[in-house]
Coordinates of C-alpha atoms and ligand atoms in Angstrom, one line a residue:
M1 CA 42.0 66.6 155.9
C2 CA 44.4 69.5 155.9
G3 CA 43.0 72.9 154.7
I4 CA 44.8 75.8 153.2
V5 CA 43.6 79.5 152.9
G6 CA 45.8 82.3 151.7
Y7 CA 45.1 86.0 151.2
S8 CA 46.8 89.1 149.7
G9 CA 45.1 92.4 149.2
P10 CA 44.4 95.8 150.7
G11 CA 42.4 94.4 153.6
N12 CA 43.3 92.5 156.7
S13 CA 44.1 88.9 155.8
V14 CA 43.1 87.6 159.2
G15 CA 39.3 87.7 158.6
P16 CA 39.1 85.8 155.3
I17 CA 41.7 83.3 156.4
L18 CA 40.0 82.4 159.7
E19 CA 36.6 82.3 158.0
G20 CA 38.0 80.1 155.3
L21 CA 39.6 77.7 157.8
T22 CA 36.4 77.6 159.8
R23 CA 34.6 76.5 156.6
L24 CA 37.1 73.8 156.1
E25 CA 36.9 72.6 159.7
Y26 CA 34.4 69.9 158.7
R27 CA 37.2 68.1 156.7
G28 CA 38.9 67.1 160.0
Y29 CA 42.2 68.5 161.5
D30 CA 44.1 68.5 164.7
S31 CA 46.0 71.8 164.8
A32 CA 45.9 75.1 163.1
G33 CA 48.1 78.1 162.3
I34 CA 48.6 81.3 160.4
C35 CA 51.5 83.3 159.1
L36 CA 51.1 87.1 158.9
K37 CA 53.5 89.9 157.9
L38 CA 53.8 92.1 160.9
N39 CA 56.3 95.1 160.9
G40 CA 57.8 93.6 157.8
Q41 CA 58.6 90.3 159.5
L42 CA 56.9 86.9 158.9
E43 CA 55.2 86.0 162.1
I44 CA 53.7 82.6 162.7
I45 CA 51.0 81.9 165.2
K46 CA 50.0 78.3 165.6
K47 CA 48.4 75.9 168.1
E48 CA 47.5 72.3 168.4
G49 CA 43.9 71.4 168.9
K50 CA 40.8 73.2 167.6
L51 CA 40.8 76.3 165.5
D52 CA 39.3 78.1 168.5
N53 CA 42.6 77.8 170.2
L54 CA 44.3 79.6 167.4
K55 CA 41.5 82.2 167.3
S56 CA 42.0 83.1 170.9
L57 CA 45.7 83.5 170.5
I58 CA 45.1 85.8 167.5
S59 CA 42.4 87.8 169.2
E60 CA 44.9 88.7 172.0
K61 CA 47.1 90.4 169.4
H62 CA 44.6 92.1 167.1
P63 CA 47.0 91.8 164.2
F64 CA 46.6 93.5 160.8
S65 CA 48.4 92.1 157.8
N66 CA 47.8 92.6 154.1
I67 CA 49.0 89.1 153.4
G68 CA 48.7 85.8 155.2
I69 CA 48.5 82.0 154.8
G70 CA 46.6 79.7 157.1
H71 CA 46.4 76.0 157.6
T72 CA 44.5 73.3 159.4
R73 CA 46.7 70.2 159.8
W74 CA 45.6 66.5 159.9
A75 CA 48.7 64.8 161.2
T76 CA 50.6 62.4 159.0
H77 CA 54.3 62.8 159.6
G78 CA 55.0 63.8 163.2
G79 CA 52.6 63.9 166.2
V80 CA 49.9 66.5 167.0
T81 CA 52.0 69.3 168.4
T82 CA 52.2 73.0 168.0
D83 CA 55.7 72.7 166.5
N84 CA 54.4 70.3 163.8
A85 CA 51.4 72.6 163.0
H86 CA 51.7 74.7 159.8
P87 CA 52.8 77.2 158.6
H88 CA 56.5 76.4 158.8
G89 CA 58.7 79.4 158.3
N90 CA 62.0 81.2 158.7
E91 CA 63.4 84.6 158.1
L92 CA 62.7 84.3 154.3
F93 CA 59.7 82.2 153.6
A94 CA 56.6 80.6 155.2
V95 CA 55.0 77.5 153.8
V96 CA 51.8 75.5 154.2
H97 CA 51.5 72.0 152.8
N98 CA 48.8 69.5 152.1
G99 CA 49.8 65.9 151.2
I100 CA 52.9 63.8 151.8
I101 CA 56.5 64.2 150.7
E102 CA 57.5 60.6 150.2
N103 CA 61.2 61.1 150.1
A104 CA 61.2 63.4 153.1
S105 CA 63.3 61.3 155.5
S106 CA 66.2 60.8 153.1
L107 CA 66.1 64.5 152.1
K108 CA 66.0 65.5 155.7
K109 CA 69.1 63.4 156.6
E110 CA 71.0 65.0 153.7
L111 CA 69.9 68.5 154.7
I112 CA 70.9 67.9 158.3
S113 CA 74.3 66.7 157.2
E114 CA 74.7 70.0 155.3
G115 CA 74.0 71.8 158.6
Y116 CA 70.3 72.7 158.2
V117 CA 68.3 72.6 161.4
F118 CA 64.7 71.4 161.6
K119 CA 62.1 72.7 164.1
S120 CA 59.5 70.1 163.5
Q121 CA 59.1 66.4 162.7
T122 CA 57.1 67.1 159.6
D123 CA 57.8 66.2 156.0
S124 CA 56.5 69.7 155.1
E125 CA 59.4 71.5 156.7
V126 CA 61.7 69.6 154.2
F127 CA 60.2 71.7 151.4
L128 CA 60.8 74.9 153.4
V129 CA 64.4 74.0 154.0
L130 CA 65.0 73.0 150.4
L131 CA 63.3 76.3 149.2
T132 CA 65.6 78.3 151.5
K133 CA 68.7 76.4 150.4
Y134 CA 68.0 77.0 146.7
F135 CA 67.1 80.6 147.3
K136 CA 70.4 81.2 149.1
Q137 CA 72.1 79.8 146.0
T138 CA 70.1 81.7 143.4
G139 CA 68.3 84.6 145.0
Q140 CA 65.3 83.7 142.7
T141 CA 62.0 82.7 144.4
L142 CA 60.3 81.1 141.4
Q143 CA 63.4 79.1 140.5
S144 CA 63.9 78.0 144.0
I145 CA 60.2 76.9 144.3
S146 CA 60.6 74.9 141.1
K147 CA 63.9 73.3 142.2
A148 CA 62.5 72.3 145.6
F149 CA 59.3 70.9 144.0
N150 CA 61.4 68.9 141.5
T151 CA 63.4 67.4 144.4
I152 CA 60.5 66.0 146.3
S153 CA 58.2 63.1 145.4
G154 CA 54.7 62.3 146.4
N155 CA 51.4 64.2 146.0
S156 CA 51.3 67.6 147.6
A157 CA 50.0 71.2 147.4
F158 CA 52.1 74.1 148.7
V159 CA 51.4 77.7 149.3
I160 CA 54.3 80.0 149.9
M161 CA 54.7 83.6 151.1
E162 CA 57.9 85.5 151.3
K163 CA 59.3 88.3 153.5
S164 CA 60.4 90.4 150.6
T165 CA 57.1 90.8 148.6
D166 CA 53.3 90.4 149.1
K167 CA 53.0 87.8 146.4
L168 CA 51.3 84.4 147.0
Y169 CA 52.9 81.4 145.3
C170 CA 51.4 78.0 145.0
L171 CA 51.7 74.7 143.2
K172 CA 50.6 71.1 143.5
R173 CA 50.9 67.5 142.3
S174 CA 47.7 65.4 142.5
A175 CA 46.3 67.5 145.4
P176 CA 43.5 70.0 145.4
L177 CA 44.4 73.7 145.0
V178 CA 42.4 76.7 143.8
V179 CA 43.5 80.3 143.2
G180 CA 40.9 83.0 143.7
E181 CA 40.7 86.5 142.4
N182 CA 38.4 89.5 143.2
D183 CA 39.4 92.2 140.7
E184 CA 36.9 94.7 142.1
T185 CA 38.4 94.6 145.6
R186 CA 41.9 93.8 144.4
E187 CA 42.2 90.7 146.5
A188 CA 44.0 87.5 145.7
Y189 CA 43.2 84.2 147.4
V190 CA 44.4 80.6 147.4
S191 CA 42.8 77.5 149.0
S192 CA 42.7 73.8 149.0
D193 CA 38.9 74.0 148.5
P194 CA 36.7 76.5 146.6
F195 CA 34.2 76.4 149.5
A196 CA 36.6 78.5 151.6
L197 CA 36.5 81.2 148.9
V198 CA 32.7 81.5 148.5
G199 CA 31.7 85.1 148.8
Y200 CA 35.3 86.3 148.5
A201 CA 36.6 85.3 145.1
P202 CA 34.2 85.3 142.2
K203 CA 36.8 84.1 139.8
L204 CA 38.7 80.8 140.3
Y205 CA 41.7 79.3 138.7
F206 CA 42.6 75.6 138.9
P207 CA 46.3 75.1 138.0
Q208 CA 47.3 71.7 136.8
D209 CA 50.0 69.6 138.3
G210 CA 53.5 71.2 138.3
V211 CA 52.2 74.7 137.4
I212 CA 53.5 77.5 139.6
C213 CA 51.0 80.2 140.2
E214 CA 52.1 83.7 141.3
S215 CA 49.4 86.2 142.5
T216 CA 50.4 89.8 142.8
V217 CA 48.1 92.6 144.0
L218 CA 48.8 95.7 141.8
A219 CA 47.5 99.2 142.2
T220 CA 44.7 98.6 139.8
H221 CA 44.1 94.9 139.7
V222 CA 45.2 91.5 140.7
Q223 CA 47.7 89.8 138.4
V224 CA 47.7 86.0 138.3
K225 CA 50.6 84.4 136.4
F226 CA 51.2 80.8 135.7
F227 CA 54.6 79.1 135.0
E228 CA 55.8 75.7 134.0
L229 CA 58.6 74.3 136.2
D230 CA 61.1 75.5 133.7
L231 CA 59.6 79.0 134.3
T232 CA 58.2 79.5 130.9
P233 CA 54.6 80.9 130.9
S234 CA 52.0 78.2 131.3
N235 CA 48.4 77.9 130.1
R236 CA 47.8 74.6 131.9
Y237 CA 45.1 75.9 134.2
K238 CA 41.3 76.2 134.0
T239 CA 39.3 79.2 134.9
Q240 CA 35.7 79.3 136.2
G241 CA 33.3 81.4 138.3
N242 CA 32.7 80.3 141.9
V243 CA 29.3 78.6 141.6
M244 CA 28.9 77.5 145.2
T245 CA 26.5 79.2 147.6
M246 CA 26.6 79.8 151.3
D247 CA 23.3 78.0 152.1
S248 CA 25.0 74.9 153.2
T249 CA 27.1 76.6 155.8
T250 CA 24.3 76.8 158.4
K251 CA 22.5 74.1 160.2
G252 CA 19.1 75.8 160.1
P253 CA 16.8 74.3 162.7
Y254 CA 18.8 71.1 163.0
E255 CA 21.2 70.2 165.8
H256 CA 23.8 68.7 163.5
F257 CA 24.7 69.1 159.9
M258 CA 24.3 65.3 159.5
L259 CA 20.7 65.6 160.6
K260 CA 20.1 68.5 158.2
E261 CA 21.7 66.5 155.4
I262 CA 19.5 63.4 156.1
H263 CA 16.4 65.6 156.0
E264 CA 17.6 67.3 152.7
Q265 CA 17.3 64.0 150.9
P266 CA 13.7 64.0 149.6
G267 CA 14.1 67.5 148.2
L268 CA 17.4 66.6 146.5
I269 CA 16.1 63.4 145.0
D270 CA 13.2 65.4 143.4
K271 CA 15.7 68.0 142.1
L272 CA 18.1 65.4 140.7
S273 CA 15.4 63.5 138.9
A274 CA 14.0 66.7 137.5
F275 CA 17.6 67.7 136.4
Y276 CA 18.4 64.4 134.7
L277 CA 14.9 63.5 133.3
K278 CA 13.5 66.9 132.3
G279 CA 16.2 69.5 132.7
E280 CA 19.7 70.3 131.6
G281 CA 21.1 67.0 132.7
R282 CA 18.9 65.1 130.2
S283 CA 21.4 65.7 127.3
V284 CA 24.2 64.2 129.5
L285 CA 22.2 61.1 130.1
N286 CA 21.0 60.9 126.5
G287 CA 24.6 60.5 125.5
L288 CA 24.5 57.1 127.2
S289 CA 21.5 55.7 125.3
G290 CA 22.5 52.3 124.0
F291 CA 26.0 52.7 125.5
Q292 CA 27.8 49.4 126.1
S293 CA 31.1 48.7 127.8
P294 CA 32.6 45.2 127.8
M295 CA 33.6 46.0 131.4
W296 CA 32.9 48.8 133.8
H297 CA 35.6 49.3 136.4
L298 CA 34.0 51.0 139.4
T299 CA 36.4 52.3 142.0
A300 CA 35.7 54.4 145.1
C301 CA 36.4 54.5 148.9
G302 CA 34.2 54.0 151.9
T303 CA 30.6 55.0 151.5
A304 CA 31.2 55.8 147.8
W305 CA 32.4 52.2 147.4
H306 CA 29.1 51.0 148.9
A307 CA 27.3 53.2 146.3
G308 CA 29.5 51.4 143.7
L309 CA 28.2 48.0 144.9
M310 CA 24.7 49.2 144.4
I311 CA 25.4 50.7 140.9
R312 CA 27.1 47.5 139.8
N313 CA 23.9 45.6 140.6
Y314 CA 22.0 48.0 138.3
F315 CA 24.5 47.7 135.5
E316 CA 24.5 43.9 135.8
Q317 CA 20.8 43.3 136.3
I318 CA 19.2 46.1 134.3
N319 CA 21.8 46.4 131.5
R320 CA 23.3 42.9 131.7
Q321 CA 26.8 44.6 131.4
R322 CA 29.8 43.3 133.3
A323 CA 31.0 45.5 136.1
S324 CA 33.6 45.2 138.8
V325 CA 33.7 47.3 142.0
E326 CA 37.0 47.7 143.7
I327 CA 38.2 49.7 146.7
A328 CA 40.4 52.4 145.2
S329 CA 43.4 51.7 147.4
E330 CA 43.4 48.1 146.2
F331 CA 42.7 48.7 142.6
R332 CA 45.5 51.1 142.1
Y333 CA 48.1 48.5 143.1
K334 CA 46.7 45.3 141.7
Q335 CA 47.8 45.9 138.1
P336 CA 44.2 45.7 136.9
I337 CA 43.5 44.2 133.5
L338 CA 42.2 47.1 131.5
N339 CA 41.3 46.7 127.9
K340 CA 40.3 49.2 125.1
E341 CA 36.6 50.1 125.1
E342 CA 36.3 49.5 128.8
V343 CA 35.3 52.3 131.1
G344 CA 36.6 53.4 134.5
L345 CA 33.8 54.9 136.6
F346 CA 34.9 56.7 139.7
I347 CA 32.5 57.6 142.5
S348 CA 33.4 60.3 145.0
Q349 CA 31.6 63.0 146.9
S350 CA 34.6 65.3 147.2
G351 CA 36.3 64.4 143.9
E352 CA 39.6 64.8 145.8
T353 CA 40.1 61.4 147.4
A354 CA 43.7 60.5 146.7
D355 CA 43.2 56.8 146.1
T356 CA 40.3 57.3 143.8
L357 CA 42.2 59.9 141.8
A358 CA 45.1 57.5 141.5
C359 CA 42.8 55.0 139.9
Q360 CA 41.5 57.6 137.5
E361 CA 45.1 58.4 136.5
L362 CA 45.9 54.7 136.0
C363 CA 42.9 54.3 133.7
Q364 CA 44.0 57.4 131.8
E365 CA 47.5 56.0 131.4
Q366 CA 45.9 52.8 130.0
K367 CA 43.9 55.0 127.6
I368 CA 40.5 53.8 128.8
K369 CA 37.6 56.2 129.2
T370 CA 37.1 57.8 132.6
F371 CA 33.6 58.7 133.9
S372 CA 32.8 60.2 137.3
I373 CA 29.9 60.3 139.6
V374 CA 30.9 63.2 141.7
N375 CA 29.4 66.0 143.9
V376 CA 32.0 68.7 143.7
E377 CA 32.0 70.4 140.3
G378 CA 35.5 71.6 139.6
S379 CA 37.2 69.0 141.8
T380 CA 40.2 67.2 140.5
L381 CA 38.2 64.1 139.6
F382 CA 35.7 66.3 137.8
R383 CA 38.3 68.2 135.9
N384 CA 40.1 65.1 134.7
A385 CA 37.2 62.9 133.7
D386 CA 36.1 62.4 130.1
K387 CA 32.5 62.5 131.3
N388 CA 30.9 63.7 134.6
F389 CA 27.7 62.8 136.2
L390 CA 27.1 65.3 138.9
I391 CA 25.0 64.3 141.9
H392 CA 24.0 67.9 142.8
A393 CA 23.9 67.2 146.6
G394 CA 25.2 70.7 147.5
V395 CA 28.0 70.9 150.1
E396 CA 28.0 67.9 152.4
I397 CA 29.5 69.1 155.7
G398 CA 28.8 66.1 158.0
V399 CA 31.9 63.8 157.8
A400 CA 29.5 60.9 157.7
S401 CA 28.2 60.9 154.2
T402 CA 24.4 60.6 153.9
K403 CA 22.8 62.6 151.1
A404 CA 25.8 62.1 148.8
F405 CA 25.4 58.3 149.1
T406 CA 21.7 58.5 148.2
L407 CA 22.4 60.7 145.2
Q408 CA 25.4 58.8 144.0
V409 CA 23.3 55.6 143.8
L410 CA 20.4 57.4 142.2
T411 CA 22.7 58.9 139.6
G412 CA 24.1 55.5 138.8
Y413 CA 20.5 54.1 138.6
L414 CA 19.6 56.9 136.1
M415 CA 22.7 56.1 134.1
S416 CA 21.6 52.5 133.9
Q417 CA 18.1 53.5 132.8
A418 CA 19.6 55.8 130.2
M419 CA 21.7 53.0 128.7
K420 CA 18.5 51.0 128.6
G421 CA 16.7 53.8 126.8
N422 CA 14.1 54.0 129.6
L423 CA 14.3 57.6 130.6
D424 CA 10.8 58.4 129.3
D425 CA 9.2 55.4 131.0
P426 CA 6.7 57.0 133.4
K427 CA 7.3 54.2 135.8
L428 CA 10.9 55.5 136.3
F429 CA 9.8 59.0 137.3
S430 CA 7.1 57.7 139.6
E431 CA 9.4 55.3 141.4
I432 CA 11.8 58.1 142.1
Q433 CA 9.0 60.3 143.3
L434 CA 7.7 57.5 145.5
L435 CA 11.2 57.1 147.0
S436 CA 11.4 60.8 147.9
H437 CA 7.9 60.6 149.4
R438 CA 8.7 57.5 151.5
I439 CA 12.0 59.0 152.7
A440 CA 10.1 62.2 153.7
E441 CA 7.7 60.1 155.7
I442 CA 10.7 58.5 157.6
C443 CA 12.1 62.0 158.2
A444 CA 8.8 63.2 159.6
H445 CA 8.6 60.4 162.2
S446 CA 12.3 59.8 163.0
D447 CA 11.9 61.1 166.5
G448 CA 9.3 58.4 167.2
V449 CA 10.1 54.7 166.8
L450 CA 13.6 55.1 165.5
K451 CA 14.7 57.1 168.5
E452 CA 12.9 54.7 170.8
V453 CA 14.8 51.7 169.3
A454 CA 18.1 53.6 169.5
E455 CA 17.4 54.2 173.2
K456 CA 16.9 50.5 173.8
I457 CA 20.0 49.3 172.0
Y458 CA 22.6 52.0 172.1
A459 CA 24.6 50.6 175.1
Q460 CA 25.0 47.1 173.6
K461 CA 28.4 45.7 172.9
G462 CA 28.4 45.3 169.1
F463 CA 26.2 45.5 166.0
I464 CA 25.9 43.2 163.0
F465 CA 24.0 44.5 160.1
T466 CA 22.7 41.8 157.6
G467 CA 21.0 41.9 154.3
R468 CA 20.8 39.8 151.1
G469 CA 21.2 40.8 147.5
K470 CA 20.5 44.5 146.9
Y471 CA 20.3 45.1 150.7
F472 CA 23.8 43.7 151.3
P473 CA 25.6 47.0 150.3
I474 CA 23.1 48.8 152.7
A475 CA 24.1 46.5 155.5
L476 CA 27.7 47.5 154.9
E477 CA 26.8 51.2 154.7
G478 CA 24.6 51.0 157.8
A479 CA 27.5 49.5 159.8
L480 CA 30.0 52.0 158.5
K481 CA 27.8 54.9 159.5
L482 CA 27.3 53.5 163.0
K483 CA 31.0 52.9 163.6
E484 CA 32.0 56.2 162.2
I485 CA 29.8 58.4 164.4
A486 CA 29.0 56.2 167.5
Y487 CA 32.4 54.7 167.9
V488 CA 31.0 51.2 168.4
H489 CA 32.0 48.0 166.8
A490 CA 29.7 47.3 163.8
E491 CA 30.0 45.0 160.8
G492 CA 27.9 44.4 157.7
Y493 CA 27.5 40.9 156.3
A494 CA 25.6 39.2 153.6
A495 CA 22.9 37.5 155.7
G496 CA 23.7 34.0 154.3
E497 CA 27.3 34.5 155.3
L498 CA 26.7 34.7 159.0
K499 CA 26.9 31.0 159.7
H500 CA 30.3 30.9 158.0
G501 CA 32.0 32.6 160.9
P502 CA 30.5 35.8 162.4
I503 CA 27.7 33.9 164.1
A504 CA 30.4 33.0 166.7
L505 CA 30.1 36.5 167.9
I506 CA 26.4 36.3 168.7
D507 CA 25.2 36.4 172.3
E508 CA 22.8 38.5 174.3
N509 CA 25.0 41.6 174.0
I510 CA 25.1 41.7 170.3
V511 CA 22.5 43.4 168.2
N512 CA 21.6 42.1 164.7
I513 CA 20.1 44.8 162.5
A514 CA 18.5 42.6 160.0
I515 CA 17.3 44.0 156.8
V516 CA 14.5 41.8 155.5
G517 CA 13.2 42.9 152.1
P518 CA 10.3 41.2 150.3
E519 CA 12.8 39.5 148.0
L520 CA 14.2 36.2 149.4
L521 CA 12.1 36.8 152.5
E522 CA 12.0 33.3 153.9
K523 CA 15.7 32.8 153.4
T524 CA 16.6 36.0 155.2
I525 CA 14.1 35.2 158.0
S526 CA 15.9 31.9 158.5
N527 CA 19.1 33.8 159.1
V528 CA 17.3 35.9 161.7
E529 CA 16.1 32.7 163.3
E530 CA 19.8 31.6 163.6
V531 CA 20.6 34.7 165.5
K532 CA 17.5 34.5 167.7
A533 CA 18.5 30.9 168.6
R534 CA 21.8 32.3 170.0
R535 CA 20.1 35.0 172.1
G536 CA 21.1 37.9 169.9
I537 CA 19.0 41.1 170.1
I538 CA 17.1 41.5 166.9
V539 CA 16.1 44.8 165.2
M540 CA 14.3 43.8 162.1
I541 CA 13.6 46.2 159.3
G542 CA 11.0 44.5 157.1
P543 CA 7.8 44.9 155.2
K544 CA 5.1 46.4 157.3
D545 CA 2.2 44.2 158.4
L546 CA 4.3 41.1 158.4
T547 CA 2.8 40.0 161.7
E548 CA 3.9 36.4 161.5
Y549 CA 7.5 37.4 161.7
E550 CA 7.3 40.5 163.9
E551 CA 7.4 38.4 167.0
L552 CA 10.8 37.1 166.1
A553 CA 12.2 40.5 166.5
D554 CA 12.9 42.4 169.7
F555 CA 12.1 45.5 167.7
Y556 CA 10.3 45.6 164.4
I557 CA 10.5 48.5 162.0
G558 CA 7.9 48.1 159.3
L559 CA 8.4 49.8 156.0
N560 CA 6.3 50.0 152.8
F561 CA 8.5 48.4 150.1
E562 CA 5.7 48.5 147.5
G563 CA 6.4 50.4 144.3
L564 CA 10.2 50.6 144.8
P565 CA 11.5 47.6 143.0
N566 CA 14.9 49.1 142.4
L567 CA 15.2 51.9 144.9
S568 CA 14.0 50.3 148.2
P569 CA 17.6 49.9 149.5
L570 CA 17.9 53.7 149.5
Y571 CA 14.7 53.9 151.5
V572 CA 15.9 51.3 154.1
N573 CA 19.2 53.1 154.3
V574 CA 17.6 56.3 155.6
V575 CA 16.3 54.2 158.6
L576 CA 19.9 53.1 159.2
Q577 CA 21.2 56.7 158.9
F578 CA 18.7 57.8 161.6
L579 CA 19.5 54.8 163.9
A580 CA 23.2 55.7 163.7
Y581 CA 22.4 59.3 164.3
H582 CA 20.3 58.6 167.4
I583 CA 22.7 56.1 168.8
A584 CA 25.6 58.5 168.4
K585 CA 23.6 61.3 170.1
L586 CA 22.9 59.0 173.0
K587 CA 26.6 58.2 173.3
G588 CA 27.4 61.9 173.2
T589 CA 30.0 61.7 170.3
D590 CA 31.0 64.5 168.0
I591 CA 28.5 63.6 165.3
D592 CA 29.6 66.1 162.6
K593 CA 33.3 65.7 163.1
P594 CA 33.9 62.2 164.5
R595 CA 37.3 61.6 166.0
N596 CA 40.2 60.5 163.7
L597 CA 38.2 61.1 160.5
A598 CA 38.5 63.6 157.7
K599 CA 35.8 64.6 155.3
S600 CA 38.1 64.5 152.3
V601 CA 40.9 62.0 152.4
T602 CA 43.5 63.7 150.2
V603 CA 46.5 61.5 151.3
E604 CA 47.0 57.8 150.5
Ligands
AGP1 C1 31.6 58.3 154.6 O1 30.7 58.4 155.7 C2 33.0 58.4 154.9 N1 33.3 59.5 155.7 C3 34.0 58.0 153.9 O2 33.9 56.6 153.8 C4 33.9 58.6 152.5 O3 32.8 58.1 151.8 C5 35.2 58.2 151.7 O4 36.3 58.7 152.3 C6 35.1 58.6 150.3 O5 35.1 60.0 150.1 P1 34.7 60.6 148.7 O6 33.3 60.3 148.4 O7 34.8 62.1 149.0 O8 35.6 60.1 147.7

């Protein structure tokens, strides 16, 4: 979603800001802008559409400015227009904003009745106008920021620059924000994502909610100060080194990041199992040995929710512990029954998904333990959890999550094995090794049969993915992947559920991607027969050498399920990732940045 990058220092702010915004492009946006200080004035350059539009406007001017703030906007309040793009500014201040000001419309009415004029339809401009109003009353920037922030409601992050100084100010409520510092080069940074600051700011600060951060570049060093909203000094922030690397920013030999990330899976599976079984992560898992919770509350969104469905199966079947999985946007408003000793487990790649964070907050308010399965170390979810289980997937750039899903599920599986006290069972290690080996085989041949199948089916009207038991979450995930990147209608169903409604959709233009594992084989085959009888096109993914059933399918993708009693769904899922990828490519969509989607959904 929206991205923020700010800079103050002796150099030209334009370079690091545009580079940072480019790195955040993958998160999804529809307009971009920058505010620079030119000839002592705040000058805003912004444009709807891709960042390249902004870059060409800037390159016409060759500006040099020691301070600047930049933004990529994903529209919420107000259409996709240049006026609504950020920054919003006036003769005193410029502001960029991520999030939503919930009471914006009533505040705007009041401000208009007081004579203030608005240039955009955004909620963000309300903050600028409030800040300006209070500054005119007090002449104090910090005080005005605090007052404006106290007046608004909702979850937001703001970065502010002012005409009168080269200071960067920022603050937030339940939205990502990181302050960066490079003391050697005397440069101060701020961003909504540490990824934007890799290679620029070795030291990072994470202010907590309601803490104002003021960065000033002095003659000898960068001074970073933190204040509470009553303007007393604050120590509510965390400091850490920037541990991210730049490796993930290039596609290497691959045409798309998504393809690269699918191919990374075998190597990452090996690394994750080495980390948790034999490396540093072992002590984290050892802490779970014998652990029992009367109830696990798993919450997540999208693909991470599908990972939750898989992990619930492990907790229930391997550990015989109760677990519920809820979509975070539902859980947060359902007044969940939460009891002492229970655990909230939040699954998220970004660790910044607004709904998932709200569930974490809710569990914390109810004083139950919060665990996370998360990719981004230092993210809000990570920082606020009692215990974190990192998935070590590296940066995932493709909006369609692939490697993160695999590693989320694997991490949940390892947690389950840890609770069972099974971490030293050689069968566990060899099953994971086998998974990585089998996925590597699929990757090596993905341009063969999977591409051919995609060529045969990509133009069809709709796709129904079916699976039973442990393959049901994979049916949901396969359908989500396809609809996200190929823009075709796709649904996932429990195979046995077809006849209760969705079978009405089946005709010769509908493809059934039927996942037929060795478990409950005959029952799942009879569901395929039902589709066949209604002339549906059948792509069956099943055990190889199952000749008696191969004829039932229009296209049969045979896999070796042996030796993967618990992990075979992850193996099948890679086939679905490739199918979605090839279909999307044939349709010519924007695979890494599909329309309307954002990588990190930081608003409700
Ligand atoms: C996955 O392909 C999606 N783009 C989306 O469903 C994603 O999984 C969801 O928004 C949750 O994100 P998170 O893992 O960063 O919390």
